[in-house]
């Protein structure tokens, strides 16, 4: 008998039944034998993640288990292109064309005989949420035209802008699915922190009744997983993605609509760095009144005056932007936390963790990295001081995490990408497009 597990939000953002087993990655001896005899049915699904900074295709390969016909994840193709779809707001046809390379790559890993039965969906996130409605609609229409001409299975629901709440729930489910944390005690589940370019999501399953009692009801969603009813806390903050925040912080103190942005969060050594955001190219510079730090010399060298970022001033600006926008669920400090996307990227670029294996850091490590980076002139990474400062402020002043709170930073778990796309494709395979 097929065992089906319900994963449904009673708030209205979900209505799916997902065929996920508790022993998610376990493969039985009979399963292995069925594979060798060619008795397992392969199942495929394609998700295009149209984010604010780039578009990614994830083409998933599953097999149905021999006995109960539930789905097991085998592999996925992950390919990305830049810039993001929202960058083509003034040329939606070209935006749709930018996805063709991704579809071609998906074709390369899925047998042609299965194309017609393989569902294809594009879900846009913060980049399109931030666009004026008419521009977002034009992009969606052009992508829909392109999808209609593809050999894959599509319908009118194949191209959508995904709600931030759904993005958070899908990410949380994916992380816990890959860690085999579902189907048991809610205290065993992990929290998911996802930092994108345009928005950020925080999602976890509270085990403390006080969290449920004192949280904004809009942040709480009742779901059913493996026949267990859970309350999941999730909230998406539009505008608190890394790139969106960078733009707002850089704009502080400059005239409205200025294309030249001077900032206290940029080292004075930067006198004209071009940066493009939402198809607008800005010239970024350090402050007009630079700060210098004297580095003592030794017997063979003189003292050196080094240009630095005023870390206190930069932090003040970032704190004003993050402000009171972010809820601080106290229980988050007690949860095991997996943080990914730009949390992982900036940690690897600074050297906090290995880019291949990932690692565990504490919240204060981001602050220490920010202080060190802001104290060091670096023309190759002119935004690292700002980015690390924003992450540090978001974690501590935004989410209320304590300095010693640990963060698991991984790009993959069990060889699979950490992405909301996995949850999305399961939803589609079970319920249709």
CSV table of C-alpha atoms in Angstrom, one decimal:
chain,number,residue,atom,x,y,z
A,1,UNK,CA,0.0,0.0,0.0
A,2,UNK,CA,1.3,3.4,-0.9
A,3,UNK,CA,2.1,5.5,2.1
A,4,UNK,CA,1.3,9.1,1.6
A,5,UNK,CA,2.2,11.9,4.0
A,6,UNK,CA,0.3,15.1,4.2
A,7,UNK,CA,2.1,18.5,4.0
A,8,UNK,CA,-0.5,21.1,4.0
A,9,UNK,CA,-0.8,24.7,5.2
A,10,UNK,CA,-4.2,25.5,6.6
A,11,UNK,CA,-3.5,29.2,6.0
A,12,UNK,CA,-4.2,28.7,2.3
A,13,UNK,CA,-0.7,28.9,0.8
A,14,UNK,CA,-0.4,25.1,0.5
A,15,UNK,CA,-2.8,22.3,-0.5
A,16,UNK,CA,-0.4,19.5,-1.3
A,17,UNK,CA,0.0,15.9,-0.3
A,18,UNK,CA,3.6,14.8,-0.5
A,19,UNK,CA,4.7,11.2,-1.0
A,20,UNK,CA,7.7,11.4,1.4
A,21,UNK,CA,8.7,8.5,3.7
A,22,UNK,CA,10.3,8.9,7.1
A,23,UNK,CA,13.4,6.9,6.0
A,24,UNK,CA,14.0,9.4,3.3
A,25,UNK,CA,17.3,8.2,2.0
A,26,UNK,CA,17.2,4.5,3.0
A,27,UNK,CA,17.2,2.1,0.0
A,28,UNK,CA,16.1,-1.4,0.7
A,29,UNK,CA,17.8,-4.5,-0.7
A,30,UNK,CA,14.7,-5.2,-2.8
A,31,UNK,CA,14.9,-1.6,-4.1
A,32,UNK,CA,18.5,-2.3,-5.2
A,33,UNK,CA,17.5,-5.5,-6.9
A,34,UNK,CA,14.6,-3.8,-8.7
A,35,UNK,CA,17.1,-1.2,-9.9
A,36,UNK,CA,19.4,-3.8,-11.3
A,37,UNK,CA,16.5,-5.5,-13.1
A,38,UNK,CA,15.2,-2.3,-14.5
A,39,UNK,CA,11.9,-2.5,-12.6
A,40,UNK,CA,12.0,1.0,-11.1
A,41,UNK,CA,10.1,3.8,-12.7
A,42,UNK,CA,12.1,7.0,-13.2
A,43,UNK,CA,10.2,10.2,-12.5
A,44,UNK,CA,11.4,13.7,-13.5
A,45,UNK,CA,10.5,17.3,-12.6
A,46,UNK,CA,12.0,20.7,-13.6
A,47,UNK,CA,11.9,23.9,-11.5
A,48,UNK,CA,13.3,27.2,-12.7
A,49,UNK,CA,14.1,29.4,-9.7
A,50,UNK,CA,13.9,33.0,-11.1
A,51,UNK,CA,15.6,34.9,-8.3
A,52,UNK,CA,16.6,38.6,-8.1
A,53,UNK,CA,20.3,38.0,-9.0
A,54,UNK,CA,20.0,35.0,-11.3
A,55,UNK,CA,17.9,32.2,-12.7
A,56,UNK,CA,18.6,28.6,-11.9
A,57,UNK,CA,17.3,25.3,-13.3
A,58,UNK,CA,17.0,22.3,-11.1
A,59,UNK,CA,16.1,19.2,-13.0
A,60,UNK,CA,15.3,16.4,-10.5
A,61,UNK,CA,15.4,12.6,-11.0
A,62,UNK,CA,13.5,10.3,-8.7
A,63,UNK,CA,12.5,6.7,-8.7
A,64,UNK,CA,9.5,5.0,-7.3
A,65,UNK,CA,10.2,2.4,-4.7
A,66,UNK,CA,9.3,-1.1,-5.7
A,67,UNK,CA,7.0,-1.9,-2.8
A,68,UNK,CA,5.1,1.2,-1.9
A,69,UNK,CA,5.7,3.4,-5.0
A,70,UNK,CA,6.9,6.4,-2.9
A,71,UNK,CA,9.4,8.7,-4.4
A,72,UNK,CA,13.2,8.6,-3.7
A,73,UNK,CA,15.4,11.5,-4.8
A,74,UNK,CA,18.3,10.2,-6.9
A,75,UNK,CA,19.9,13.3,-8.4
A,76,UNK,CA,19.4,16.8,-9.7
A,77,UNK,CA,21.0,19.1,-12.3
A,78,UNK,CA,21.8,22.6,-11.0
A,79,UNK,CA,22.7,25.3,-13.5
A,80,UNK,CA,22.4,29.1,-13.2
A,81,UNK,CA,22.6,32.1,-15.4
A,82,UNK,CA,22.9,35.8,-14.6
A,83,UNK,CA,21.5,38.4,-14.4
A,84,UNK,CA,18.1,37.7,-12.9
A,85,UNK,CA,14.8,37.7,-14.8
A,86,UNK,CA,13.8,41.0,-13.2
A,87,UNK,CA,16.8,42.7,-15.0
A,88,UNK,CA,14.9,42.3,-18.2
A,89,UNK,CA,11.9,44.3,-17.1
A,90,UNK,CA,12.2,46.6,-20.1
A,91,UNK,CA,12.7,43.8,-22.5
A,92,UNK,CA,10.6,40.8,-21.4
A,93,UNK,CA,11.1,38.8,-24.6
A,94,UNK,CA,14.9,38.8,-24.0
A,95,UNK,CA,14.2,37.8,-20.4
A,96,UNK,CA,12.3,34.7,-21.6
A,97,UNK,CA,15.2,34.0,-24.0
A,98,UNK,CA,17.7,34.0,-21.1
A,99,UNK,CA,16.0,30.9,-19.8
A,100,UNK,CA,16.4,28.9,-23.0
A,101,UNK,CA,19.9,27.8,-22.1
A,102,UNK,CA,18.5,26.4,-18.8
A,103,UNK,CA,15.8,24.4,-20.6
A,104,UNK,CA,18.4,23.0,-23.0
A,105,UNK,CA,20.5,21.8,-20.1
A,106,UNK,CA,17.5,20.1,-18.6
A,107,UNK,CA,16.9,18.3,-21.9
A,108,UNK,CA,20.4,16.8,-21.6
A,109,UNK,CA,19.6,14.9,-18.4
A,110,UNK,CA,16.1,13.8,-19.1
A,111,UNK,CA,15.3,11.1,-21.8
A,112,UNK,CA,13.5,12.6,-24.8
A,113,UNK,CA,10.8,9.9,-24.3
A,114,UNK,CA,9.9,11.4,-20.9
A,115,UNK,CA,9.9,15.1,-21.9
A,116,UNK,CA,6.1,15.2,-22.5
A,117,UNK,CA,5.3,13.8,-19.1
A,118,UNK,CA,7.9,15.9,-17.2
A,119,UNK,CA,6.4,18.9,-15.5
A,120,UNK,CA,8.1,22.2,-15.9
A,121,UNK,CA,7.5,25.2,-13.7
A,122,UNK,CA,9.1,28.6,-13.2
A,123,UNK,CA,8.6,30.3,-9.8
A,124,UNK,CA,9.9,33.8,-9.5
A,125,UNK,CA,10.9,35.2,-6.1
A,126,UNK,CA,11.8,38.7,-4.7
A,127,UNK,CA,13.1,40.1,-7.9
A,128,UNK,CA,9.7,40.1,-9.6
A,129,UNK,CA,7.9,40.8,-6.4
A,130,UNK,CA,9.7,44.1,-6.3
A,131,UNK,CA,8.8,45.1,-9.8
A,132,UNK,CA,5.8,47.2,-10.8
A,133,UNK,CA,2.9,44.9,-11.5
A,134,UNK,CA,2.7,45.6,-15.3
A,135,UNK,CA,6.4,44.8,-15.8
A,136,UNK,CA,6.2,41.6,-13.8
A,137,UNK,CA,3.1,40.5,-15.8
A,138,UNK,CA,4.9,41.2,-19.1
A,139,UNK,CA,7.8,39.0,-18.1
A,140,UNK,CA,5.5,36.2,-16.9
A,141,UNK,CA,3.6,36.3,-20.2
A,142,UNK,CA,6.8,36.0,-22.3
A,143,UNK,CA,8.1,33.1,-20.3
A,144,UNK,CA,4.7,31.4,-20.6
A,145,UNK,CA,4.9,31.7,-24.4
A,146,UNK,CA,8.4,30.2,-24.3
A,147,UNK,CA,7.2,27.3,-22.1
A,148,UNK,CA,4.3,26.6,-24.3
A,149,UNK,CA,6.7,25.9,-27.1
A,150,UNK,CA,8.9,23.6,-25.0
A,151,UNK,CA,8.5,19.8,-25.2
A,152,UNK,CA,7.8,19.6,-21.4
A,153,UNK,CA,4.5,19.4,-19.6
A,154,UNK,CA,3.1,22.8,-18.8
A,155,UNK,CA,-0.2,24.6,-18.2
A,156,UNK,CA,-1.5,28.0,-17.1
A,157,UNK,CA,0.0,27.5,-13.6
A,158,UNK,CA,3.5,26.8,-14.9
A,159,UNK,CA,4.8,30.4,-14.6
A,160,UNK,CA,4.1,32.2,-11.3
A,161,UNK,CA,5.4,34.6,-8.7
A,162,UNK,CA,5.9,32.6,-5.6
A,163,UNK,CA,4.7,33.9,-2.3
A,164,UNK,CA,7.4,34.6,0.3
A,165,UNK,CA,5.7,32.4,2.8
A,166,UNK,CA,5.7,29.4,0.4
A,167,UNK,CA,9.3,30.1,-0.3
A,168,UNK,CA,10.1,29.8,3.4
A,169,UNK,CA,8.0,26.7,4.0
A,170,UNK,CA,9.5,24.9,1.0
A,171,UNK,CA,13.0,25.8,2.1
A,172,UNK,CA,12.3,24.5,5.7
A,173,UNK,CA,10.8,21.3,4.4
A,174,UNK,CA,13.8,20.7,2.0
A,175,UNK,CA,16.4,21.1,4.7
A,176,UNK,CA,14.6,18.9,7.1
A,177,UNK,CA,13.8,16.3,4.4
A,178,UNK,CA,17.5,16.1,3.5
A,179,UNK,CA,18.5,15.8,7.1
A,180,UNK,CA,15.9,13.1,7.8
A,181,UNK,CA,14.4,15.2,10.6
A,182,UNK,CA,10.7,14.8,9.5
A,183,UNK,CA,8.2,12.4,10.9
A,184,UNK,CA,9.3,12.4,14.5
A,185,UNK,CA,9.5,14.9,17.4
A,186,UNK,CA,9.2,18.5,16.3
A,187,UNK,CA,12.2,19.3,18.6
A,188,UNK,CA,14.4,17.4,16.2
A,189,UNK,CA,13.6,19.7,13.2
A,190,UNK,CA,16.0,22.5,12.3
A,191,UNK,CA,15.4,26.1,11.6
A,192,UNK,CA,16.0,27.4,8.1
A,193,UNK,CA,17.5,30.9,7.4
A,194,UNK,CA,17.5,31.7,3.7
A,195,UNK,CA,19.2,35.0,2.5
A,196,UNK,CA,18.4,35.8,-1.1
A,197,UNK,CA,19.2,38.9,-3.1
A,198,UNK,CA,15.8,40.6,-2.7
A,199,UNK,CA,14.3,39.0,0.4
A,200,UNK,CA,15.1,36.8,3.4
A,201,UNK,CA,13.1,34.0,5.1
A,202,UNK,CA,13.2,32.6,8.6
A,203,UNK,CA,11.3,29.3,9.2
A,204,UNK,CA,11.1,26.9,12.1
A,205,UNK,CA,8.7,24.6,14.0
A,206,UNK,CA,8.3,26.0,17.5
A,207,UNK,CA,8.2,23.5,20.4
A,208,UNK,CA,7.6,26.2,23.0
A,209,UNK,CA,4.0,27.2,23.5
A,210,UNK,CA,5.2,30.7,24.4
A,211,UNK,CA,6.4,31.2,20.8
A,212,UNK,CA,3.1,30.3,19.4
A,213,UNK,CA,1.2,32.5,22.0
A,214,UNK,CA,3.3,35.6,21.4
A,215,UNK,CA,4.0,35.5,17.7
A,216,UNK,CA,2.1,37.4,15.1
A,217,UNK,CA,-0.6,35.0,13.9
A,218,UNK,CA,0.3,35.9,10.3
A,219,UNK,CA,3.7,34.2,10.9
A,220,UNK,CA,2.2,30.9,12.1
A,221,UNK,CA,1.0,28.2,9.7
A,222,UNK,CA,-0.6,24.9,10.6
A,223,UNK,CA,0.7,22.0,8.5
A,224,UNK,CA,0.5,18.2,8.6
A,225,UNK,CA,3.6,16.2,8.1
A,226,UNK,CA,3.6,12.3,8.2
A,227,UNK,CA,0.1,12.6,9.8
A,228,UNK,CA,1.6,14.8,12.6
A,229,UNK,CA,0.0,18.3,12.9
A,230,UNK,CA,2.7,21.0,13.3
A,231,UNK,CA,2.7,24.7,13.7
A,232,UNK,CA,5.5,26.3,11.6
A,233,UNK,CA,6.7,29.8,12.1
A,234,UNK,CA,7.7,31.5,8.9
A,235,UNK,CA,8.1,35.0,7.7
A,236,UNK,CA,9.6,36.5,4.5
A,237,UNK,CA,11.1,40.0,4.6
A,238,UNK,CA,10.9,41.7,1.2
A,239,UNK,CA,13.8,44.2,0.9
A,240,UNK,CA,16.0,42.5,3.4
A,241,UNK,CA,17.8,40.4,0.8
A,242,UNK,CA,21.5,41.1,0.5
A,243,UNK,CA,21.4,43.1,-2.7
A,244,UNK,CA,18.3,45.0,-1.9
A,245,UNK,CA,19.7,46.0,1.5
A,246,UNK,CA,23.1,46.9,-0.1
A,247,UNK,CA,21.3,49.3,-2.4
A,248,UNK,CA,19.4,51.0,0.4
A,249,UNK,CA,22.4,51.3,2.6
A,250,UNK,CA,24.6,52.7,-0.2
A,251,UNK,CA,21.8,55.3,-0.9
A,252,UNK,CA,21.9,56.7,2.6
A,253,UNK,CA,23.1,60.4,2.6
A,254,UNK,CA,22.9,60.7,-1.2
A,255,UNK,CA,20.4,62.6,-3.3
A,256,UNK,CA,17.3,60.7,-4.5
A,257,UNK,CA,17.9,58.9,-7.8
A,258,UNK,CA,21.6,59.7,-7.7
A,259,UNK,CA,23.8,57.4,-9.8
A,260,UNK,CA,26.8,58.3,-7.7
A,261,UNK,CA,26.7,56.7,-4.3
A,262,UNK,CA,29.1,57.7,-1.5
A,263,UNK,CA,28.9,55.5,1.6
A,264,UNK,CA,30.4,55.2,5.0
A,265,UNK,CA,30.3,51.4,4.4
A,266,UNK,CA,32.7,51.6,1.5
A,267,UNK,CA,36.5,51.9,2.0
A,268,UNK,CA,37.9,55.3,1.0
A,269,UNK,CA,40.3,53.5,-1.4
A,270,UNK,CA,37.3,52.8,-3.6
A,271,UNK,CA,36.9,55.9,-5.8
A,272,UNK,CA,34.7,54.7,-8.6
A,273,UNK,CA,33.4,51.1,-8.5
A,274,UNK,CA,30.6,50.4,-11.0
A,275,UNK,CA,27.8,48.3,-9.6
A,276,UNK,CA,24.6,47.3,-11.4
A,277,UNK,CA,21.3,46.7,-9.6
A,278,UNK,CA,18.0,46.3,-11.3
A,279,UNK,CA,19.6,47.3,-14.6
A,280,UNK,CA,20.8,50.6,-13.2
A,281,UNK,CA,24.5,51.1,-13.0
A,282,UNK,CA,25.8,53.1,-10.1
A,283,UNK,CA,29.2,54.5,-9.3
A,284,UNK,CA,30.1,53.6,-5.8
A,285,UNK,CA,32.7,55.5,-3.7
A,286,UNK,CA,34.0,55.8,-0.2
A,287,UNK,CA,33.2,58.8,2.0
A,288,UNK,CA,34.5,62.3,1.2
A,289,UNK,CA,36.2,62.6,4.5
A,290,UNK,CA,38.2,59.4,4.8
A,291,UNK,CA,39.4,57.7,8.0
A,292,UNK,CA,42.9,56.4,8.4
A,293,UNK,CA,44.4,53.9,10.8
A,294,UNK,CA,48.1,54.1,11.5
A,295,UNK,CA,49.9,50.8,11.3
A,296,UNK,CA,53.1,50.7,13.3
A,297,UNK,CA,56.2,49.9,11.3
A,298,UNK,CA,59.2,47.8,12.4
A,299,UNK,CA,62.9,48.4,12.3
A,300,UNK,CA,63.0,48.1,8.5
A,301,UNK,CA,59.8,50.0,7.6
A,302,UNK,CA,58.0,53.2,8.5
A,303,UNK,CA,54.5,53.5,10.0
A,304,UNK,CA,51.7,53.1,7.4
A,305,UNK,CA,48.4,55.1,7.2
A,306,UNK,CA,45.7,52.7,6.1
A,307,UNK,CA,42.3,53.8,4.8
A,308,UNK,CA,39.5,52.1,6.7
A,309,UNK,CA,35.7,52.0,7.0
A,310,UNK,CA,34.3,53.6,10.2
A,311,UNK,CA,32.8,50.3,11.4
A,312,UNK,CA,30.7,52.0,14.1
A,313,UNK,CA,29.2,54.5,11.6
A,314,UNK,CA,28.5,51.8,9.0
A,315,UNK,CA,26.9,49.6,11.6
A,316,UNK,CA,24.7,52.5,12.7
A,317,UNK,CA,23.4,53.0,9.1
A,318,UNK,CA,22.7,49.3,8.7
A,319,UNK,CA,20.9,49.1,12.1
A,320,UNK,CA,18.7,52.0,11.0
A,321,UNK,CA,17.7,50.1,7.8
A,322,UNK,CA,17.0,46.8,9.5
A,323,UNK,CA,15.4,48.7,12.4
A,324,UNK,CA,12.3,47.3,13.9
A,325,UNK,CA,11.3,45.5,10.7
A,326,UNK,CA,12.3,42.0,11.9
A,327,UNK,CA,10.6,39.9,14.5
A,328,UNK,CA,12.8,38.3,17.2
A,329,UNK,CA,11.4,34.9,18.1
A,330,UNK,CA,13.3,34.0,21.3
A,331,UNK,CA,13.1,30.2,20.7
A,332,UNK,CA,15.2,30.6,17.6
A,333,UNK,CA,18.3,30.7,19.8
A,334,UNK,CA,17.4,27.2,21.1
A,335,UNK,CA,17.0,25.6,17.6
A,336,UNK,CA,19.6,24.0,15.5
A,337,UNK,CA,19.9,26.4,12.6
A,338,UNK,CA,20.8,25.8,8.9
A,339,UNK,CA,21.6,29.1,7.1
A,340,UNK,CA,22.2,29.1,3.3
A,341,UNK,CA,22.3,31.1,0.1
A,342,UNK,CA,24.2,34.4,0.7
A,343,UNK,CA,25.1,33.4,4.3
A,344,UNK,CA,27.0,30.5,2.8
A,345,UNK,CA,28.5,32.5,-0.1
A,346,UNK,CA,29.9,35.3,2.1
A,347,UNK,CA,31.2,32.9,4.7
A,348,UNK,CA,33.2,31.0,2.0
A,349,UNK,CA,34.4,34.2,0.3
A,350,UNK,CA,35.8,35.5,3.6
A,351,UNK,CA,37.2,32.1,4.6
A,352,UNK,CA,35.1,31.2,7.5
A,353,UNK,CA,34.2,27.8,6.0
A,354,UNK,CA,35.4,25.6,3.3
A,355,UNK,CA,33.6,26.2,0.0
A,356,UNK,CA,33.3,22.5,-0.7
A,357,UNK,CA,32.5,21.0,2.6
A,358,UNK,CA,30.8,23.9,4.4
A,359,UNK,CA,31.0,24.1,8.2
A,360,UNK,CA,29.7,25.5,11.4
A,361,UNK,CA,30.2,29.0,12.6
A,362,UNK,CA,28.9,31.2,15.4
A,363,UNK,CA,26.9,34.4,14.9
A,364,UNK,CA,29.8,36.4,16.4
A,365,UNK,CA,32.1,35.0,13.7
A,366,UNK,CA,30.3,37.1,11.1
A,367,UNK,CA,30.7,40.2,13.3
A,368,UNK,CA,34.4,39.5,13.7
A,369,UNK,CA,34.8,39.0,10.0
A,370,UNK,CA,33.0,42.3,9.3
A,371,UNK,CA,35.3,44.2,11.7
A,372,UNK,CA,38.4,42.8,10.2
A,373,UNK,CA,37.2,43.4,6.6
A,374,UNK,CA,36.2,46.9,7.3
A,375,UNK,CA,39.6,47.6,8.7
A,376,UNK,CA,41.4,46.3,5.5
A,377,UNK,CA,41.4,48.2,2.2
A,378,UNK,CA,40.4,45.7,-0.6
A,379,UNK,CA,39.7,46.9,-4.1
A,380,UNK,CA,38.8,43.3,-5.2
A,381,UNK,CA,35.9,42.9,-2.8
A,382,UNK,CA,34.7,46.5,-2.2
A,383,UNK,CA,31.3,45.4,-0.8
A,384,UNK,CA,32.5,42.7,1.6
A,385,UNK,CA,32.6,45.1,4.6
A,386,UNK,CA,29.0,46.2,4.0
A,387,UNK,CA,27.7,42.7,3.2
A,388,UNK,CA,29.2,41.1,6.3
A,389,UNK,CA,28.1,44.0,8.5
A,390,UNK,CA,24.5,43.6,7.2
A,391,UNK,CA,24.5,39.9,7.8
A,392,UNK,CA,25.9,40.4,11.4
A,393,UNK,CA,23.2,43.1,12.1
A,394,UNK,CA,20.4,41.0,10.6
A,395,UNK,CA,21.3,38.0,12.7
A,396,UNK,CA,21.8,39.8,16.0
A,397,UNK,CA,19.7,42.9,15.9
A,398,UNK,CA,17.2,41.6,13.4
A,399,UNK,CA,16.5,38.0,14.4
A,400,UNK,CA,17.8,38.4,17.9
A,401,UNK,CA,20.3,35.7,17.8
A,402,UNK,CA,23.0,35.6,20.5
A,403,UNK,CA,26.6,35.9,19.6
A,404,UNK,CA,27.4,32.3,20.5
A,405,UNK,CA,24.5,30.8,18.6
A,406,UNK,CA,25.8,28.2,16.0
A,407,UNK,CA,24.9,28.3,12.3
A,408,UNK,CA,25.3,25.3,10.0
A,409,UNK,CA,26.4,26.6,6.7
A,410,UNK,CA,26.2,24.1,3.8
A,411,UNK,CA,25.5,24.4,0.1
A,412,UNK,CA,24.5,20.8,-0.2
A,413,UNK,CA,23.2,18.0,2.1
A,414,UNK,CA,23.8,14.4,1.1
A,415,UNK,CA,24.9,15.7,-2.3
A,416,UNK,CA,21.7,17.6,-3.0
A,417,UNK,CA,21.3,21.4,-3.3
A,418,UNK,CA,19.7,23.3,-0.5
A,419,UNK,CA,16.9,25.0,-2.3
A,420,UNK,CA,13.2,25.5,-2.0
A,421,UNK,CA,12.9,24.0,-5.5
A,422,UNK,CA,13.0,20.4,-4.0
A,423,UNK,CA,9.9,21.1,-2.0
A,424,UNK,CA,8.2,22.7,-5.0
A,425,UNK,CA,8.8,19.9,-7.3
A,426,UNK,CA,7.4,17.3,-4.9
A,427,UNK,CA,4.3,19.4,-4.6
A,428,UNK,CA,3.9,19.5,-8.4
A,429,UNK,CA,4.6,15.7,-8.8
A,430,UNK,CA,1.9,14.9,-6.3
A,431,UNK,CA,-0.7,17.5,-7.1
A,432,UNK,CA,0.0,18.4,-10.7
A,433,UNK,CA,0.9,21.8,-12.0
